[in-house]
Amino acid sequence: MSYRRRASPLHAARAAVGCAYCLSLLVAALVLSAPVALGAVLAAIAGAAVGAKVGREVRRAALFAIPLGLAVMAINALVVRDGLTVIMRLGDLPVFGQTDITLEATVSGAVLGARAVALILCGALYTAAVDPDQVLGLFRRFSFHSALTATLATRMVPVLSRDARRLAEAQRCRPGPPPSRARLVRAATAGVLDRALDVAAALEVRGYGAARRAPRGGAPPWSRHDLAFSASAVAIAVLAVGGRVAGLLPFSSDPALHAPVRAGGLAVAAGLLVCALLPFADRRGIGR
Amino acid sequence: MSVLALDRVTYTYPGAVTPALSDVTLDVAPGELIVLAGGSGSGKSTLLRAANGLVPHFHGGRFAGRAVVAGMDTREHGPGELAAAVGTLFQDPETQVVMGTVRAELSLPLENRGEAAPAVARGVEEVALALGIAPLLDRPTDELSGGELQRVALGAALVGRPQLIVLDEPTSQLDPVAGDELIAVLRRLGEDFDTAIVLAEHRLERCLPFADRAIAMRSGRVVCDGPPAEFLAWACAEAPELATPGARLLFGLGLSPAAGVKAARSALRSRGLSVGAQGPSPGEPRRPAGEAIRFDRVWHELDRGPAILRGVSLSLGAGERVALMGRNGAGKSTLLRHAAGLLRPTRGKVQSAGRVALLLQNPTDYLIHDRVEQEASVGALATVGLGDPALRGRHPRDLSGGEKQRLALAIVLDGAAGESQEAVVVCLDEPTRGMDRRRKDELAALLCELDGAVLVATHDPEFAAAFAQRVILLADGAVIADGTPSEVLAGGTYFATETARILGGVGGALRPEEGIALLTAGSEVPA
């Protein structure tokens, strides 16, 4: 919901390319487990957010994601009994029983948490930097009506949240004790139904009922940013999958922690970071 | 060949007993601009919906007769197919803009028609240039102002180059400047593209001068159909609530009504009734006994945004009736919210002598109960004219627009339960949106009867002249004029009544009755 067209290379790329770029970062976060690699992915997402001028939106998502990641780490450390290196003995705890915190469970929890953070931040980057109307336009080729229904659902969110703010404001203007929540929900529901009818009528007169599929072709030419982010997406995916398949970034936490940092692994992590951020260096033709 | 032909159309909504359209027959030629006049519930909106196929395909009900749009019979072609020939603009722009960005919104009708991408891009570009909204193309639709949204919605209605455009009170949410701009755009469409336009409006003085024909409706029937001057002559004699202030002025002077300021001045001159160039005479300033509310250097600055109010200082006396005017975004609604304590000034302070009641723009937001009598006390309902026991048992959402407005006013006027705490200031935000003249007159009379001070944000100079003792003009968050209605509304162009514009502000006359008195007084009339 937070998409705003900004003068950034990522916003200047077409939606399909923006999707591919975010998806490649997502794939990297999913297939790589080595802390150094995950760190590089997180740094790449943060750098991309700054480069795309959506740092504030991604930071807002981080305020939710980081506590979640820490919670995942803590729960994993408490629940998982694997690992040989005990770093804390908590004794007999209710629910958990005999509890020993191991280094391996803590680190594997941290990896899971970092991965969760990366996934959420990737989602935030996508939401803030990829035009949802264009994305739905891509899906229209497969199912026009479903895509439009999804568009409407997306559109109704800000409309209804504005309605809710208005309703709350009006209720503050009522003298006396505030009405019950149930009564407010009923009033809001009635308002939503009215809204839905109005929007349905508007759609009818825009020709939605007789919607036809557009002929293929006529897509705009590929811009330098389309090419750069496409290449970046492919490079990130190849580095992540290739690094994993080639065993350049080994990581295991059972029975003992094994996460050696080798030159190959460092090269993959650095490569990920460079490939993710390089397209932002070219700032020609980003305004509209 | 006509673009729209209705032949003895009669239509009844599902569950209704009386028809909304009765035996309606009319033809609309290409390039014609037709104004549809009538009170609330007269059938204007239903007629427009019959033209775009929503009646009967979307609403259901019983339909008789024949409606043909651009050669398509609406019984055989639904609104989706008719959309290629008919563009529609409703009253509320918020619910007719469905996409995330302006470009996507303008593209949607063409994409629905299966146009190829280059044709869509070209159509969007052309309509954006024609309506002056090209700078908005990449803006998110939820960031646009009401006026901008209305223009975008008009663009979406026009982008497919329809032969006919139907508009249902499109200027009701716009300030006078934006409203005049919209009417000018419509006029140009008719002239440049031969697009026929059917426009339902309550503020007839704004659009009649540009119309080719005016059609009056009453109880679902066409009761008058003719050129604007003929329509106004009929209205002055048969339906005074539909006569424009200028027409009432001329009619009161024994002249034939004419549409528009220029024609009215010409009619006055032809009878030697022109008045000399003279500024508005200052009215007698009223000195209220006590102070009801005071704004002391109030600023409202948005976090990381502009200042909405810039050091506003003013006070309202007890029982004073004040109209707050200004363009969309001038800060009127924000000032009212500060008065009611919904917002806190970032600098400065607001002090009131007691409770401040605020009625916001949408009265439906206040209605949460199942029966009218549960919403407000019997006393408050009686104050606003809803004392009828039959009315008190009805569901609030089943009331008419005007009744909802009055019920919401009763809710905010009502004292806190058991406390009988009367409001010392009553604030209303755009209470006349979509109201016909009769309902506006009723509201003005009601406001004049209230005990507390009244502060009303409005775009309607005629309404302001009808109830206010003082007019405050806001621009860019600051007070730029503050005086009697005669001082503020007689000298302007946009924020002026039609009578004042016809008379050039002379004598400070704002209403037709005042104009007639001025012109027949003798001293200023070079006979």
mmCIF file of C-alpha atoms in Angstrom, chain A residues 3-5 56 131 133 140 144 148 151-152 155 158-159 162 166-167 169-177 179 183-184 186-187 190-191 194-195 197-215 217-218 288, chain B residues 52 54 58 79-81 83 88 90 92 94-101 104-105 108-109 111-118 138 140-143 153 156 304 337 341-342 355 358 360 362 365-370 375 397 411-412 414 416:
data_model
loop_
_atom_site.group_PDB
_atom_site.id
_atom_site.type_symbol
_atom_site.label_atom_id
_atom_site.label_comp_id
_atom_site.label_asym_id
_atom_site.label_seq_id
_atom_site.Cartn_x
_atom_site.Cartn_y
_atom_site.Cartn_z
ATOM 1 C CA TYR A 3 4.007 2.572 -3.224
ATOM 2 C CA ARG A 4 4.877 6.078 -4.342
ATOM 3 C CA ARG A 5 6.598 6.799 -7.647
ATOM 4 C CA ARG A 56 11.801 5.052 5.658
ATOM 5 C CA ASP A 131 4.127 -0.321 -9.033
ATOM 6 C CA ASP A 133 -0.939 -1.396 -10.901
ATOM 7 C CA ARG A 140 -4.241 -9.451 -16.506
ATOM 8 C CA PHE A 144 -8.278 -10.028 -16.423
ATOM 9 C CA LEU A 148 -8.962 -6.296 -11.480
ATOM 10 C CA THR A 151 -6.674 -4.242 -7.762
ATOM 11 C CA LEU A 152 -9.976 -3.205 -6.276
ATOM 12 C CA ARG A 155 -7.655 0.117 -3.640
ATOM 13 C CA PRO A 158 -6.888 3.046 1.807
ATOM 14 C CA VAL A 159 -10.475 4.079 0.996
ATOM 15 C CA ARG A 162 -10.032 6.764 5.428
ATOM 16 C CA ARG A 166 -13.819 9.672 9.380
ATOM 17 C CA LEU A 167 -16.214 7.481 11.364
ATOM 18 C CA GLU A 169 -13.746 11.438 14.097
ATOM 19 C CA ALA A 170 -17.539 11.725 13.818
ATOM 20 C CA GLN A 171 -17.969 9.595 16.912
ATOM 21 C CA ARG A 172 -15.617 11.908 18.811
ATOM 22 C CA CYS A 173 -18.025 14.720 17.926
ATOM 23 C CA ARG A 174 -20.931 12.913 19.582
ATOM 24 C CA PRO A 175 -21.550 14.213 23.072
ATOM 25 C CA GLY A 176 -21.923 11.696 25.889
ATOM 26 C CA PRO A 177 -20.283 8.301 26.388
ATOM 27 C CA PRO A 179 -20.880 4.039 21.568
ATOM 28 C CA ARG A 183 -22.398 -0.824 17.304
ATOM 29 C CA LEU A 184 -19.517 0.916 15.577
ATOM 30 C CA ARG A 186 -22.213 -2.556 12.482
ATOM 31 C CA ALA A 187 -22.222 1.049 11.320
ATOM 32 C CA ALA A 190 -23.133 -0.789 6.536
ATOM 33 C CA GLY A 191 -20.811 1.930 5.227
ATOM 34 C CA ASP A 194 -22.611 1.276 0.495
ATOM 35 C CA ARG A 195 -19.043 1.886 -0.683
ATOM 36 C CA LEU A 197 -22.119 -0.707 -4.321
ATOM 37 C CA ASP A 198 -20.813 2.690 -5.436
ATOM 38 C CA VAL A 199 -17.529 1.206 -6.610
ATOM 39 C CA ALA A 200 -19.343 -1.603 -8.435
ATOM 40 C CA ALA A 201 -21.497 0.969 -10.261
ATOM 41 C CA ALA A 202 -18.374 2.982 -11.160
ATOM 42 C CA LEU A 203 -16.742 -0.154 -12.546
ATOM 43 C CA GLU A 204 -19.788 -0.990 -14.640
ATOM 44 C CA VAL A 205 -19.759 2.417 -16.323
ATOM 45 C CA ARG A 206 -16.005 2.084 -16.983
ATOM 46 C CA GLY A 207 -16.778 -0.956 -19.110
ATOM 47 C CA TYR A 208 -15.672 -3.642 -16.663
ATOM 48 C CA GLY A 209 -18.677 -5.848 -17.490
ATOM 49 C CA ALA A 210 -17.646 -6.076 -21.131
ATOM 50 C CA ALA A 211 -13.895 -6.306 -20.463
ATOM 51 C CA ARG A 212 -11.870 -7.814 -23.293
ATOM 52 C CA ARG A 213 -8.300 -9.045 -23.340
ATOM 53 C CA ALA A 214 -5.867 -6.636 -24.971
ATOM 54 C CA PRO A 215 -4.005 -7.730 -28.083
ATOM 55 C CA GLY A 217 2.548 -6.583 -28.322
ATOM 56 C CA GLY A 218 3.222 -2.902 -28.109
ATOM 57 C CA ARG A 288 9.306 11.174 -14.706
ATOM 58 C CA ASN B 52 -25.675 4.704 -19.113
ATOM 59 C CA LEU B 54 -27.219 1.127 -14.880
ATOM 60 C CA PHE B 58 -27.429 -2.737 -12.311
ATOM 61 C CA PRO B 79 -23.529 -0.684 -19.041
ATOM 62 C CA GLY B 80 -20.279 -2.425 -19.991
ATOM 63 C CA GLU B 81 -21.079 -2.240 -23.712
ATOM 64 C CA ALA B 83 -19.500 2.488 -21.763
ATOM 65 C CA THR B 88 -20.261 8.813 -16.626
ATOM 66 C CA PHE B 90 -20.872 10.646 -10.396
ATOM 67 C CA ASP B 92 -18.490 11.464 -5.183
ATOM 68 C CA GLU B 94 -13.767 9.024 -4.001
ATOM 69 C CA THR B 95 -15.831 5.989 -4.996
ATOM 70 C CA GLN B 96 -15.370 6.208 -8.754
ATOM 71 C CA VAL B 97 -11.594 6.218 -8.785
ATOM 72 C CA VAL B 98 -10.589 2.595 -8.477
ATOM 73 C CA MET B 99 -6.908 2.284 -9.399
ATOM 74 C CA GLY B 100 -3.726 3.160 -7.522
ATOM 75 C CA THR B 101 -2.315 5.828 -9.832
ATOM 76 C CA ALA B 104 -3.712 3.386 -14.309
ATOM 77 C CA GLU B 105 -7.095 4.974 -13.662
ATOM 78 C CA LEU B 108 -8.626 1.227 -17.259
ATOM 79 C CA PRO B 109 -11.572 2.048 -19.578
ATOM 80 C CA GLU B 111 -7.922 -1.649 -21.327
ATOM 81 C CA ASN B 112 -11.451 -2.872 -20.622
ATOM 82 C CA ARG B 113 -12.195 -2.312 -24.294
ATOM 83 C CA GLY B 114 -9.223 -4.447 -25.253
ATOM 84 C CA GLU B 115 -7.210 -1.596 -26.790
ATOM 85 C CA ALA B 116 -3.552 -2.290 -27.555
ATOM 86 C CA ALA B 117 -0.900 -0.715 -25.300
ATOM 87 C CA PRO B 118 0.075 2.095 -27.728
ATOM 88 C CA ASP B 138 2.134 9.335 -11.823
ATOM 89 C CA PRO B 140 -1.161 7.977 -6.335
ATOM 90 C CA THR B 141 -4.915 8.534 -6.448
ATOM 91 C CA ASP B 142 -5.231 8.459 -2.667
ATOM 92 C CA GLU B 143 -3.054 11.588 -2.415
ATOM 93 C CA ALA B 153 -12.709 10.754 -12.793
ATOM 94 C CA ALA B 156 -11.607 8.321 -17.052
ATOM 95 C CA ARG B 304 7.230 16.817 7.428
ATOM 96 C CA ARG B 337 -11.533 20.673 13.805
ATOM 97 C CA GLY B 341 -10.858 20.113 19.847
ATOM 98 C CA LEU B 342 -10.335 17.271 17.365
ATOM 99 C CA ARG B 355 -18.970 22.935 24.392
ATOM 100 C CA LEU B 358 -19.084 19.939 15.059
ATOM 101 C CA LEU B 360 -18.511 17.013 9.641
ATOM 102 C CA ASN B 362 -20.671 13.189 5.865
ATOM 103 C CA ASP B 365 -20.835 8.809 9.785
ATOM 104 C CA TYR B 366 -22.797 9.899 12.846
ATOM 105 C CA LEU B 367 -25.599 7.358 12.440
ATOM 106 C CA ILE B 368 -25.019 4.176 14.408
ATOM 107 C CA HIS B 369 -28.394 3.213 15.885
ATOM 108 C CA ASP B 370 -31.374 1.337 14.456
ATOM 109 C CA GLU B 375 -29.730 8.741 18.024
ATOM 110 C CA ARG B 397 -30.137 5.193 6.977
ATOM 111 C CA ILE B 411 -26.863 14.395 17.479
ATOM 112 C CA VAL B 412 -24.101 16.963 17.841
ATOM 113 C CA ASP B 414 -27.745 17.129 21.906
ATOM 114 C CA ALA B 416 -24.297 14.911 26.985
#
